[in-house]
């Protein structure tokens, strides 16, 4: 693979060429402090919320340059010759090293370079329980001469609200205070005020930067340190021997930089630590003492590695004839899924970083991670349920700092939580969650961006009800809030955020949402049934039937399902549309919701083959919109093939892959999945993004020249759906109310495969053999040598390992 490769055990991706087509990044994080780091140490950090509490500066356009970052300048003083200066992580000086390597691992990144006979190795990590990041540095003199060195660790502060920074760059600096504290040998930094949503308050946190080496110099002002018209690539303070101690920065761009003197004999090494963080001021001293102690740092690093390894490896493991597929499922998809669950869609190298968590995204992330972390899902379900109002609508998201979000209510939020709850009960068998009492939300938002004038700032809850009641109100709202054809109103968009004009006048309808609603009504009916509520079961099933009939009557287009109707009644996603004729979601969800008969199913599959599939995977729809369509909105305005305008949107492609598996199309499912896998892309100069995590999308065929380029990696619903597609559907070890169902749907040329699946207190080691080369269909299942009826394994709950043999055919 060009630019790098996986380690033999698959636990690291090793970048071997710093000039990758895009920065290839890692997330080092615990639940509160997160640091995003590229293969050259570029990127930023934040505490609790990536919008309002940013520590380091980073702007979205910066991925072109991959700066600024966490830097360590090294200066080797020569006796007679001019001093040599370089950067230990290649950036920002980009002096060509004799050796370069960046290892992105689970919870750490290690960057090593060698230059001028000096090997530097920096391991970056975020300890599990502290609000800081650690750079554990080791310098080794591999030359045969003594080295007289000056070392300059360096960061640039953002401090505070990133969105305000983008708008009011010149003003936000005026709030900065950065100072060197002699007593603690530490640079502290803060803004005088912080802006929470609508309130201004005094900045609660303090950022800090410290080293375990003796400090012989310090700098806090960017302009003075870099010099006129200079960038981090040519800091005058270092290159021209103009380093001046500057202990205080007020009202301008702040940095933190130290000067350390270090002499290294041939063959000798020096290890030290840099500590960077942001937290409540009273915590800082403790962190400095703890992490200036090197042995403690090593302990914390080992602990962090151990925790991540356990999270990732100590659960589902698969073995198939495709080792690349195994590597994704066993390690990297799980890791990506954790990051999505921890931080939702905000912190990225590409996104706007608006902070908080989306409702729809969180429902899917927490469903995706269920098989490997049920506690997290349970916590999320109850949190998300508290965003449901008594009228059955849901707030579109929340921030742990500012509370529920209140802008632009999409109309689809109501359908998502039922899937997650149903999956949770199937995974755990814990029906009691349905009768947990959860408050109803009473919020200050009247809809749109408007605040309700009657909002008194008083209680934010409106009584309480059981989780089941919340879900019921959700679905009743979705069922009743329909347009003239009886499909749910699309409002400010549905799953597809960019169909944002179709329903702004309150009339546009979404066929996809109608299908999604059928799926949730059926799932809630199952929950009603197993909790003994007969009448509710019937009522929900009737509603599902009514909606399904409507879809089949009105939305069938001859060879596929239409996608919706705009405010003025114009159809979209239909054969009569010159562009956006066929949308994949309306086909995949026709299958996921089980509304289609055999004949239509065949037609859908043929249409997807014909119009949607291509060498780089399944597109979101076809053809792309080439001009602005004010009836649809933003979807038609993106460059053809990018984002929601007919990209190969991996998340939506996964919907189709699961749908393929539901109808026994193992070859199609696997082929489509492989095209999206980041680790088997045919050309990384075209694909560009990380080979170890999914992109949100690959540019689609409508684009004039970028077809196949990866975009917006890491934080995407693809991770959750891909994990479910691979383990629950392709390998087919699937949670169900009564136990674990074994129902693989594999490519016909797989003769044998294996999945180890922990489930309700036991582990099932499932060997699947497929001697007759079928794609689907289980002939016999043996559990611990005994043949069982059907393909459902009743939970053993005995903490033991059980051997399961599955014969397909
Ligand atoms: C992004 C959003 C997701 C949305 C999708 C399609 O991935 O995070 O919520 O469904 O785009 O618009």
Short mmCIF file of N, CA, C and O in Angstrom, two decimals, residues 548-619:
data_model
loop_
_atom_site.label_atom_id
_atom_site.label_comp_id
_atom_site.label_asym_id
_atom_site.label_seq_id
_atom_site.Cartn_x
_atom_site.Cartn_y
_atom_site.Cartn_z
N UNK A 548 -47.95 1.32 4.95
CA UNK A 548 -47.32 0.47 3.92
C UNK A 548 -48.19 0.44 2.66
O UNK A 548 -47.68 0.51 1.54
N UNK A 549 -49.49 0.35 2.86
CA UNK A 549 -50.39 0.32 1.70
C UNK A 549 -50.31 1.63 0.92
O UNK A 549 -50.25 1.64 -0.30
N UNK A 550 -50.27 2.72 1.66
CA UNK A 550 -50.16 4.03 1.00
C UNK A 550 -48.90 4.08 0.14
O UNK A 550 -48.92 4.55 -0.99
N UNK A 551 -47.83 3.58 0.71
CA UNK A 551 -46.56 3.64 -0.04
C UNK A 551 -46.70 2.81 -1.32
O UNK A 551 -46.35 3.27 -2.42
N UNK A 552 -47.23 1.62 -1.15
CA UNK A 552 -47.33 0.75 -2.33
C UNK A 552 -48.33 1.28 -3.35
O UNK A 552 -48.14 1.10 -4.55
N UNK A 553 -49.35 1.96 -2.89
CA UNK A 553 -50.33 2.51 -3.85
C UNK A 553 -49.79 3.74 -4.56
O UNK A 553 -49.92 3.88 -5.77
N UNK A 554 -49.21 4.64 -3.78
CA UNK A 554 -48.92 5.96 -4.37
C UNK A 554 -47.47 6.12 -4.80
O UNK A 554 -47.18 6.84 -5.74
N UNK A 555 -46.55 5.44 -4.09
CA UNK A 555 -45.14 5.75 -4.32
C UNK A 555 -44.43 4.77 -5.25
O UNK A 555 -43.25 4.93 -5.56
N UNK A 556 -45.11 3.74 -5.71
CA UNK A 556 -44.45 2.82 -6.65
C UNK A 556 -44.36 3.50 -8.01
O UNK A 556 -45.31 4.12 -8.48
N UNK A 557 -43.17 3.38 -8.62
CA UNK A 557 -42.92 4.16 -9.84
C UNK A 557 -42.75 3.26 -11.07
O UNK A 557 -42.24 3.71 -12.08
N UNK A 558 -43.05 2.00 -10.93
CA UNK A 558 -42.94 1.09 -12.08
C UNK A 558 -41.77 0.13 -11.93
O UNK A 558 -41.93 -1.08 -12.08
N UNK A 559 -40.58 0.69 -11.57
CA UNK A 559 -39.43 -0.19 -11.38
C UNK A 559 -38.69 0.13 -10.08
O UNK A 559 -37.69 -0.49 -9.75
N UNK A 560 -39.14 1.13 -9.38
CA UNK A 560 -38.59 1.47 -8.06
C UNK A 560 -39.57 2.36 -7.31
O UNK A 560 -40.61 2.75 -7.88
N UNK A 561 -39.24 2.68 -6.05
CA UNK A 561 -40.10 3.58 -5.27
C UNK A 561 -39.64 5.02 -5.43
O UNK A 561 -38.44 5.30 -5.47
N UNK A 562 -40.63 5.91 -5.50
CA UNK A 562 -40.35 7.34 -5.55
C UNK A 562 -39.81 7.79 -4.18
O UNK A 562 -40.02 7.11 -3.18
N UNK A 563 -39.20 8.95 -4.14
CA UNK A 563 -38.57 9.40 -2.89
C UNK A 563 -39.43 10.39 -2.09
O UNK A 563 -39.33 10.49 -0.89
N UNK A 564 -40.28 11.16 -2.80
CA UNK A 564 -41.11 12.11 -2.05
C UNK A 564 -41.80 13.11 -2.95
O UNK A 564 -41.73 13.00 -4.20
N UNK A 565 -42.46 14.07 -2.31
CA UNK A 565 -43.20 15.11 -3.03
C UNK A 565 -42.88 16.45 -2.37
O UNK A 565 -42.88 16.56 -1.15
N UNK A 566 -42.64 17.45 -3.19
CA UNK A 566 -42.26 18.76 -2.64
C UNK A 566 -43.52 19.53 -2.24
O UNK A 566 -44.64 19.08 -2.49
N UNK A 567 -43.31 20.71 -1.68
CA UNK A 567 -44.43 21.52 -1.20
C UNK A 567 -45.52 21.73 -2.26
O UNK A 567 -46.71 21.75 -1.94
N UNK A 568 -45.10 21.89 -3.52
CA UNK A 568 -46.11 22.15 -4.56
C UNK A 568 -46.56 20.85 -5.24
O UNK A 568 -47.18 20.88 -6.30
N UNK A 569 -46.24 19.71 -4.64
CA UNK A 569 -46.73 18.44 -5.16
C UNK A 569 -45.86 17.80 -6.24
O UNK A 569 -46.20 16.74 -6.76
N UNK A 570 -44.70 18.41 -6.53
CA UNK A 570 -43.80 17.81 -7.54
C UNK A 570 -43.12 16.56 -6.95
O UNK A 570 -42.60 16.60 -5.83
N UNK A 571 -43.13 15.49 -7.75
CA UNK A 571 -42.49 14.27 -7.27
C UNK A 571 -40.97 14.38 -7.40
O UNK A 571 -40.47 15.06 -8.30
N UNK A 572 -40.22 13.75 -6.48
CA UNK A 572 -38.76 13.61 -6.67
C UNK A 572 -38.37 12.15 -6.49
O UNK A 572 -39.03 11.40 -5.77
N UNK A 573 -37.29 11.77 -7.19
CA UNK A 573 -36.90 10.36 -7.17
C UNK A 573 -37.82 9.52 -8.03
O UNK A 573 -38.15 8.38 -7.69
N UNK A 574 -38.17 10.06 -9.18
CA UNK A 574 -39.10 9.34 -10.06
C UNK A 574 -38.57 9.32 -11.49
O UNK A 574 -37.78 10.20 -11.88
N UNK A 575 -39.06 8.35 -12.28
CA UNK A 575 -38.61 8.25 -13.67
C UNK A 575 -38.94 9.51 -14.48
O UNK A 575 -38.32 9.78 -15.50
N UNK A 576 -39.89 10.31 -13.98
CA UNK A 576 -40.21 11.51 -14.75
C UNK A 576 -39.23 12.66 -14.46
O UNK A 576 -39.24 13.66 -15.14
N UNK A 577 -38.40 12.49 -13.44
CA UNK A 577 -37.40 13.53 -13.16
C UNK A 577 -36.16 13.30 -14.04
O UNK A 577 -35.63 12.19 -14.05
N UNK A 578 -35.70 14.34 -14.73
CA UNK A 578 -34.47 14.13 -15.53
C UNK A 578 -33.25 13.85 -14.65
O UNK A 578 -32.35 13.12 -15.05
N UNK A 579 -33.19 14.43 -13.45
CA UNK A 579 -32.07 14.17 -12.53
C UNK A 579 -32.65 13.69 -11.20
O UNK A 579 -33.80 13.98 -10.89
N UNK A 580 -31.86 12.97 -10.44
CA UNK A 580 -32.39 12.42 -9.19
C UNK A 580 -33.58 11.51 -9.43
O UNK A 580 -34.56 11.52 -8.70
N UNK A 581 -33.46 10.69 -10.47
CA UNK A 581 -34.56 9.79 -10.86
C UNK A 581 -34.83 8.72 -9.81
O UNK A 581 -35.94 8.41 -9.47
N UNK A 582 -33.75 8.10 -9.36
CA UNK A 582 -33.90 6.98 -8.42
C UNK A 582 -33.00 7.19 -7.21
O UNK A 582 -31.78 7.34 -7.36
N UNK A 583 -33.61 7.25 -6.05
CA UNK A 583 -32.86 7.45 -4.79
C UNK A 583 -32.75 6.09 -4.09
O UNK A 583 -33.77 5.41 -3.87
N UNK A 584 -31.55 5.73 -3.69
CA UNK A 584 -31.31 4.41 -3.11
C UNK A 584 -32.06 4.18 -1.80
O UNK A 584 -32.57 3.09 -1.55
N UNK A 585 -32.15 5.23 -0.96
CA UNK A 585 -32.80 5.03 0.35
C UNK A 585 -34.24 4.56 0.22
O UNK A 585 -34.72 3.80 1.06
N UNK A 586 -34.93 5.02 -0.82
CA UNK A 586 -36.33 4.61 -0.95
C UNK A 586 -36.42 3.14 -1.38
O UNK A 586 -37.46 2.51 -1.23
N UNK A 587 -35.31 2.60 -1.89
CA UNK A 587 -35.30 1.17 -2.26
C UNK A 587 -34.81 0.33 -1.07
O UNK A 587 -35.42 -0.67 -0.71
N UNK A 588 -33.71 0.78 -0.45
CA UNK A 588 -33.19 -0.03 0.67
C UNK A 588 -34.21 -0.10 1.80
O UNK A 588 -34.43 -1.16 2.40
N UNK A 589 -34.87 1.03 2.06
CA UNK A 589 -35.82 1.03 3.19
C UNK A 589 -37.14 0.38 2.83
O UNK A 589 -37.89 -0.01 3.72
N UNK A 590 -37.43 0.25 1.54
CA UNK A 590 -38.60 -0.56 1.17
C UNK A 590 -38.35 -1.99 1.65
O UNK A 590 -39.24 -2.67 2.15
N UNK A 591 -37.08 -2.41 1.55
CA UNK A 591 -36.73 -3.76 2.02
C UNK A 591 -36.63 -3.78 3.55
O UNK A 591 -37.18 -4.66 4.21
N UNK A 592 -35.94 -2.80 4.11
CA UNK A 592 -35.78 -2.79 5.58
C UNK A 592 -37.13 -2.73 6.29
O UNK A 592 -37.29 -3.26 7.38
N UNK A 593 -38.10 -2.07 5.67
CA UNK A 593 -39.40 -1.96 6.33
C UNK A 593 -40.34 -3.11 5.96
O UNK A 593 -41.46 -3.18 6.44
N UNK A 594 -39.87 -3.96 5.05
CA UNK A 594 -40.64 -5.15 4.70
C UNK A 594 -41.96 -4.86 4.00
O UNK A 594 -42.93 -5.57 4.20
N UNK A 595 -41.98 -3.83 3.16
CA UNK A 595 -43.27 -3.49 2.54
C UNK A 595 -43.42 -4.03 1.12
O UNK A 595 -44.47 -3.88 0.51
N UNK A 596 -42.34 -4.63 0.62
CA UNK A 596 -42.41 -4.93 -0.81
C UNK A 596 -42.64 -6.42 -1.09
O UNK A 596 -42.16 -7.28 -0.35
N UNK A 597 -43.37 -6.70 -2.17
CA UNK A 597 -43.60 -8.11 -2.52
C UNK A 597 -42.45 -8.59 -3.42
O UNK A 597 -41.57 -7.81 -3.80
N UNK A 598 -42.48 -9.89 -3.76
CA UNK A 598 -41.36 -10.51 -4.47
C UNK A 598 -41.09 -9.86 -5.83
O UNK A 598 -39.96 -9.64 -6.23
N UNK A 599 -42.19 -9.57 -6.52
CA UNK A 599 -42.04 -9.03 -7.88
C UNK A 599 -41.37 -7.65 -7.85
O UNK A 599 -40.44 -7.36 -8.60
N UNK A 600 -41.87 -6.81 -6.93
CA UNK A 600 -41.29 -5.46 -6.81
C UNK A 600 -39.84 -5.53 -6.31
O UNK A 600 -38.99 -4.75 -6.74
N UNK A 601 -39.60 -6.48 -5.42
CA UNK A 601 -38.26 -6.65 -4.90
C UNK A 601 -37.26 -6.90 -6.03
O UNK A 601 -36.18 -6.30 -6.10
N UNK A 602 -37.65 -7.77 -6.92
CA UNK A 602 -36.78 -8.10 -8.05
C UNK A 602 -36.50 -6.85 -8.89
O UNK A 602 -35.37 -6.58 -9.29
N UNK A 603 -37.55 -6.09 -9.10
CA UNK A 603 -37.40 -4.86 -9.91
C UNK A 603 -36.48 -3.85 -9.22
O UNK A 603 -35.63 -3.23 -9.86
N UNK A 604 -36.69 -3.72 -7.91
CA UNK A 604 -35.83 -2.77 -7.16
C UNK A 604 -34.36 -3.16 -7.32
O UNK A 604 -33.49 -2.34 -7.59
N UNK A 605 -34.10 -4.46 -7.14
CA UNK A 605 -32.70 -4.91 -7.17
C UNK A 605 -32.10 -4.67 -8.56
O UNK A 605 -30.97 -4.18 -8.68
N UNK A 606 -32.87 -4.95 -9.56
CA UNK A 606 -32.39 -4.69 -10.93
C UNK A 606 -32.14 -3.20 -11.16
O UNK A 606 -31.14 -2.82 -11.78
N UNK A 607 -33.04 -2.39 -10.65
CA UNK A 607 -32.88 -0.94 -10.87
C UNK A 607 -31.64 -0.42 -10.15
O UNK A 607 -30.91 0.42 -10.67
N UNK A 608 -31.40 -0.93 -8.92
CA UNK A 608 -30.20 -0.49 -8.19
C UNK A 608 -28.95 -0.93 -8.96
O UNK A 608 -28.00 -0.17 -9.14
N UNK A 609 -28.96 -2.16 -9.47
CA UNK A 609 -27.83 -2.62 -10.29
C UNK A 609 -27.60 -1.69 -11.47
O UNK A 609 -26.48 -1.31 -11.79
N UNK A 610 -28.69 -1.36 -12.11
CA UNK A 610 -28.59 -0.63 -13.38
C UNK A 610 -28.21 0.84 -13.20
O UNK A 610 -27.35 1.36 -13.91
N UNK A 611 -28.82 1.51 -12.22
CA UNK A 611 -28.62 2.97 -12.13
C UNK A 611 -27.68 3.40 -11.01
O UNK A 611 -27.10 4.47 -11.08
N UNK A 612 -27.58 2.59 -9.96
CA UNK A 612 -26.93 3.07 -8.73
C UNK A 612 -25.54 2.48 -8.52
O UNK A 612 -24.64 3.14 -8.02
N UNK A 613 -25.35 1.24 -8.91
CA UNK A 613 -24.07 0.57 -8.65
C UNK A 613 -23.00 1.05 -9.64
O UNK A 613 -23.33 1.45 -10.76
N UNK A 614 -21.76 1.03 -9.20
CA UNK A 614 -20.67 1.44 -10.08
C UNK A 614 -19.36 0.94 -9.51
O UNK A 614 -19.34 0.35 -8.43
N UNK A 615 -18.24 1.22 -10.19
CA UNK A 615 -16.95 0.69 -9.73
C UNK A 615 -16.56 1.12 -8.32
O UNK A 615 -15.82 0.43 -7.63
N UNK A 616 -17.06 2.28 -7.86
CA UNK A 616 -16.69 2.72 -6.50
C UNK A 616 -17.81 2.51 -5.49
O UNK A 616 -17.73 2.99 -4.37
N UNK A 617 -18.87 1.83 -5.87
CA UNK A 617 -19.91 1.52 -4.88
C UNK A 617 -21.27 2.11 -5.25
O UNK A 617 -21.46 2.65 -6.33
N UNK A 618 -22.18 1.98 -4.29
CA UNK A 618 -23.58 2.38 -4.51
C UNK A 618 -23.75 3.88 -4.26
O UNK A 618 -23.41 4.37 -3.17
N UNK A 619 -24.29 4.57 -5.24
CA UNK A 619 -24.49 6.02 -5.08
C UNK A 619 -25.77 6.28 -4.29
O UNK A 619 -26.62 5.41 -4.15
#
